[in-house]
CSV table of C-alpha atoms in Angstrom, one decimal:
chain,number,residue,atom,x,y,z
L,1,GLY,CA,-23.7,9.4,22.5
L,2,GLU,CA,-21.5,12.0,20.9
L,3,ASN,CA,-22.8,15.5,20.3
L,4,VAL,CA,-21.1,17.7,17.7
L,5,GLU,CA,-22.0,21.4,17.5
L,6,GLN,CA,-20.8,23.5,14.6
L,7,HIS,CA,-20.7,27.3,14.3
L,8,PRO,CA,-21.5,29.5,12.4
L,9,SER,CA,-24.2,28.0,10.2
L,10,THR,CA,-23.5,30.6,7.5
L,11,LEU,CA,-20.3,32.6,6.9
L,12,SER,CA,-19.6,35.3,4.2
L,13,VAL,CA,-16.1,36.6,3.6
L,14,GLN,CA,-14.4,38.7,1.0
L,15,GLU,CA,-12.1,37.0,-1.4
L,16,GLY,CA,-8.6,36.9,0.1
L,17,ASP,CA,-9.8,37.1,3.7
L,18,SER,CA,-9.6,34.2,6.2
L,19,ALA,CA,-12.5,32.0,7.3
L,20,VAL,CA,-12.8,30.1,10.6
L,21,ILE,CA,-15.3,27.4,11.4
L,22,LYS,CA,-15.5,26.0,14.9
L,23,CYS,CA,-16.8,22.7,16.3
L,24,THR,CA,-17.2,21.3,19.8
L,25,TYR,CA,-17.7,17.7,20.8
L,26,SER,CA,-18.9,16.0,24.0
L,27,ASP,CA,-17.3,12.5,24.0
L,28,SER,CA,-13.8,12.6,25.5
L,29,ALA,CA,-13.1,9.2,23.8
L,30,SER,CA,-13.3,10.8,20.3
L,31,ASN,CA,-9.8,10.7,18.7
L,32,TYR,CA,-10.3,11.4,15.0
L,33,PHE,CA,-11.7,14.6,13.5
L,34,PRO,CA,-12.2,14.9,9.8
L,35,TRP,CA,-13.5,18.0,7.8
L,36,TYR,CA,-15.5,17.6,4.7
L,37,LYS,CA,-16.4,20.1,1.9
L,38,GLN,CA,-19.7,19.5,0.1
L,39,GLU,CA,-20.6,21.3,-3.1
L,40,LEU,CA,-24.2,21.6,-4.2
L,41,GLY,CA,-25.7,18.3,-5.2
L,42,LYS,CA,-22.6,16.3,-4.6
L,43,GLY,CA,-21.2,14.1,-1.9
L,44,PRO,CA,-18.9,15.4,0.8
L,45,GLN,CA,-15.2,15.4,0.1
L,46,LEU,CA,-12.5,15.0,2.8
L,47,ILE,CA,-10.3,18.1,2.9
L,48,ILE,CA,-8.3,17.6,6.0
L,49,ASP,CA,-8.3,15.6,9.2
L,50,ILE,CA,-6.6,15.5,12.6
L,51,ARG,CA,-6.0,12.9,15.2
L,52,SER,CA,-5.9,13.5,18.9
L,53,ASN,CA,-2.2,13.1,19.3
L,54,VAL,CA,-1.5,16.4,17.4
L,55,GLY,CA,-2.7,19.9,18.0
L,56,GLU,CA,-2.5,21.3,14.5
L,57,LYS,CA,-2.3,20.2,10.9
L,58,LYS,CA,-1.8,22.3,7.8
L,59,ASP,CA,-2.3,21.6,4.1
L,60,GLN,CA,-1.5,24.6,1.9
L,61,ARG,CA,-4.3,27.2,2.7
L,62,ILE,CA,-6.2,24.9,5.0
L,63,ALA,CA,-5.4,24.2,8.7
L,64,VAL,CA,-7.1,22.4,11.5
L,65,THR,CA,-6.5,22.9,15.2
L,66,LEU,CA,-7.6,20.7,18.1
L,67,ASN,CA,-7.9,21.4,21.8
L,68,LYS,CA,-8.7,18.1,23.5
L,69,THR,CA,-8.9,19.7,26.9
L,70,ALA,CA,-11.6,22.1,25.8
L,71,LYS,CA,-13.1,19.5,23.4
L,72,HIS,CA,-13.1,21.8,20.4
L,73,PHE,CA,-11.5,21.9,17.0
L,74,SER,CA,-11.5,24.5,14.2
L,75,LEU,CA,-11.0,24.8,10.4
L,76,HIS,CA,-9.0,27.7,9.1
L,77,ILE,CA,-9.0,28.7,5.5
L,78,THR,CA,-6.6,31.5,4.5
L,79,GLU,CA,-6.6,33.6,1.3
L,80,THR,CA,-10.1,32.4,0.4
L,81,GLN,CA,-11.1,32.1,-3.2
L,82,PRO,CA,-14.6,31.9,-4.8
L,83,GLU,CA,-14.1,28.2,-5.4
L,84,ASP,CA,-13.9,27.7,-1.6
L,85,SER,CA,-17.7,28.5,-1.5
L,86,ALA,CA,-19.4,25.3,-0.3
L,87,VAL,CA,-20.9,23.7,2.8
L,88,TYR,CA,-18.3,22.5,5.3
L,89,PHE,CA,-18.9,19.7,7.9
L,90,CYS,CA,-16.9,18.7,10.8
L,91,ALA,CA,-17.1,15.2,12.4
L,92,ALA,CA,-15.9,13.4,15.4
L,93,SER,CA,-15.3,9.6,15.8
L,94,GLY,CA,-17.5,7.7,18.1
L,95,PHE,CA,-16.7,4.8,20.5
L,96,LEU,CA,-18.1,2.2,18.1
L,97,GLY,CA,-16.3,3.5,15.1
L,98,GLN,CA,-19.1,5.6,13.7
L,99,PHE,CA,-18.9,9.3,13.0
L,100,TYR,CA,-21.0,12.1,14.3
L,101,PHE,CA,-21.4,15.1,12.0
L,102,GLY,CA,-21.9,18.8,12.7
L,103,THR,CA,-24.9,20.6,11.1
L,104,GLY,CA,-22.7,22.3,8.5
L,105,THR,CA,-21.4,25.8,7.7
L,106,SER,CA,-22.4,27.4,4.4
L,107,LEU,CA,-19.4,29.5,3.3
L,108,THR,CA,-19.7,32.2,0.7
L,109,VAL,CA,-16.6,33.9,-0.7
L,110,ILE,CA,-17.5,37.2,-2.3
L,111,PRO,CA,-15.3,38.1,-5.3
U,1,ASP,CA,-10.9,4.5,-11.5
U,2,GLY,CA,-11.3,3.7,-7.9
U,3,GLY,CA,-14.2,5.1,-5.9
U,4,ILE,CA,-17.7,4.9,-4.7
U,5,THR,CA,-20.7,5.0,-7.1
U,6,GLN,CA,-24.3,5.5,-6.3
U,7,SER,CA,-27.3,5.0,-8.6
U,8,PRO,CA,-29.6,6.4,-9.6
U,9,LYS,CA,-28.8,10.1,-9.2
U,10,TYR,CA,-32.5,10.8,-8.8
U,11,LEU,CA,-35.2,8.4,-7.7
U,12,PHE,CA,-39.0,8.9,-7.4
U,13,ARG,CA,-41.1,6.9,-5.1
U,14,LYS,CA,-44.8,6.4,-5.2
U,15,GLU,CA,-47.0,5.9,-2.1
U,16,GLY,CA,-46.6,2.5,-0.6
U,17,GLN,CA,-43.7,1.6,-2.8
U,18,ASN,CA,-40.3,0.1,-1.7
U,19,VAL,CA,-37.3,1.5,-3.6
U,20,THR,CA,-33.7,0.4,-3.5
U,21,LEU,CA,-30.7,2.7,-3.8
U,22,SER,CA,-27.4,1.2,-5.1
U,23,CYS,CA,-24.0,1.7,-3.6
U,24,GLU,CA,-20.8,0.1,-5.0
U,25,GLN,CA,-17.2,0.6,-4.1
U,26,ASN,CA,-14.0,-0.8,-5.6
U,27,LEU,CA,-11.7,0.6,-2.9
U,28,ASN,CA,-11.4,-2.8,-1.1
U,29,HIS,CA,-13.0,-1.2,2.0
U,30,ASP,CA,-14.4,-3.4,4.6
U,31,ALA,CA,-16.8,-0.9,6.1
U,32,MET,CA,-19.7,0.8,4.4
U,33,TYR,CA,-22.3,3.3,5.6
U,34,TRP,CA,-25.6,4.9,4.6
U,35,TYR,CA,-26.5,8.5,5.7
U,36,ARG,CA,-29.5,10.6,5.2
U,37,GLN,CA,-29.1,14.4,4.7
U,38,ASP,CA,-31.9,16.8,5.0
U,39,PRO,CA,-31.7,20.6,4.2
U,40,GLY,CA,-29.8,22.5,6.8
U,41,GLN,CA,-29.0,19.4,8.8
U,42,GLY,CA,-25.9,17.3,9.3
U,43,LEU,CA,-25.6,13.7,8.1
U,44,ARG,CA,-27.5,11.1,10.1
U,45,LEU,CA,-26.5,7.5,10.1
U,46,ILE,CA,-29.1,5.0,8.9
U,47,TYR,CA,-27.1,1.7,8.8
U,48,TYR,CA,-23.5,0.6,8.7
U,49,SER,CA,-21.7,-2.6,7.9
U,50,GLN,CA,-18.2,-3.5,9.2
U,51,ILE,CA,-17.9,-6.8,7.2
U,52,VAL,CA,-19.8,-8.9,4.7
U,53,ASN,CA,-23.0,-10.5,5.9
U,54,ASP,CA,-23.1,-8.2,9.0
U,55,PHE,CA,-24.7,-4.8,9.5
U,56,GLN,CA,-25.9,-2.6,12.4
U,57,LYS,CA,-28.6,-0.1,12.8
U,58,GLY,CA,-27.7,3.6,13.0
U,59,ASP,CA,-29.6,6.4,14.6
U,60,ILE,CA,-32.5,6.5,12.2
U,61,ALA,CA,-32.9,2.9,10.9
U,62,GLU,CA,-36.7,2.7,11.1
U,63,GLY,CA,-38.3,2.3,7.7
U,64,TYR,CA,-35.0,1.2,6.0
U,65,SER,CA,-33.3,-2.1,5.3
U,66,VAL,CA,-29.9,-3.1,4.0
U,67,SER,CA,-28.0,-6.2,2.9
U,68,ARG,CA,-24.3,-6.8,2.6
U,69,GLU,CA,-23.8,-10.0,0.5
U,70,LYS,CA,-20.7,-8.8,-1.2
U,71,LYS,CA,-17.8,-6.6,0.0
U,72,GLU,CA,-18.3,-4.2,-2.9
U,73,SER,CA,-22.0,-3.6,-2.5
U,74,PHE,CA,-24.3,-2.2,0.2
U,75,PRO,CA,-27.8,-1.5,-1.2
U,76,LEU,CA,-30.3,0.5,0.8
U,77,THR,CA,-34.1,-0.2,0.6
U,78,VAL,CA,-36.4,2.6,1.6
U,79,THR,CA,-39.6,0.8,2.6
U,80,SER,CA,-43.2,2.0,2.6
U,81,ALA,CA,-42.9,2.2,6.4
U,82,GLN,CA,-40.6,5.3,6.0
U,83,LYS,CA,-43.2,8.0,6.0
U,84,ASN,CA,-40.9,10.9,5.1
U,85,PRO,CA,-38.4,9.5,2.7
U,86,THR,CA,-37.6,12.7,0.7
U,87,ALA,CA,-33.9,13.4,1.3
U,88,PHE,CA,-30.4,13.2,-0.1
U,89,TYR,CA,-28.9,9.8,0.6
U,90,LEU,CA,-25.2,9.3,0.9
U,91,CYS,CA,-23.2,6.1,0.9
U,92,ALA,CA,-19.7,6.0,2.3
U,93,SER,CA,-17.0,3.5,2.9
U,94,SER,CA,-13.8,3.2,4.9
U,95,PHE,CA,-10.9,0.7,5.1
U,96,ARG,CA,-11.9,-0.3,8.6
U,97,ARG,CA,-14.1,1.0,11.3
U,98,SER,CA,-13.0,4.4,12.7
U,99,GLU,CA,-10.9,5.1,9.5
U,100,THR,CA,-11.5,7.9,7.1
U,101,GLN,CA,-14.8,7.7,5.4
U,102,TYR,CA,-15.1,8.5,1.7
U,103,PHE,CA,-18.5,9.4,0.2
U,104,GLY,CA,-20.3,8.7,-3.0
U,105,PRO,CA,-22.1,11.3,-5.1
U,106,GLY,CA,-25.5,10.7,-3.5
U,107,THR,CA,-29.0,9.8,-4.6
U,108,ARG,CA,-31.8,12.3,-4.2
U,109,LEU,CA,-35.1,10.6,-3.4
U,110,LEU,CA,-38.4,12.3,-4.1
U,111,VAL,CA,-41.9,11.3,-3.4
U,112,LEU,CA,-44.6,11.5,-6.1
């Protein structure tokens, strides 16, 4: 089955700096890659996603890049703010329609 | 309001007891999912359902059971066979298989 690895597990940045989280996947058939933000005690919320027919997608301060050849995709957050502090999960679609999740990155933005 | 609701927010289980977690959605989604989340780990799939009256085991189905009698509802029962049930349980739904999944607020299950 699919194996999704996510790095780093923890990340601390100063407010205003950029944060980058990277994920790799193993199944070349995966074609959909969502990113979720989870605040403490709450369910994950979709923040951005990308499909395999594009290499980059942006939404204000958030962007995702995808390299299908290398089987990796990354989340970029620019001009970080304290409210960006949360756990971020990447995911990759599986052949049967299920999703495989990374182990999460705990992001702390220091004011 | 459209969305996914889970109840209760906290649930306590006694030894040998079965407990049922509720998940309801009014998004008109065909597919629904149950995940288990443990500290420092990703989400692991317990069961999923693509359509009413049909469901499939995920990666960690042992000790759990589900039903899908209505499109809107996908309850999860944690049976006494699940020896380590303490976790955060998340329900999700999507319009169809492979489409974007949207999550509920979660239920935290604790063992007394």
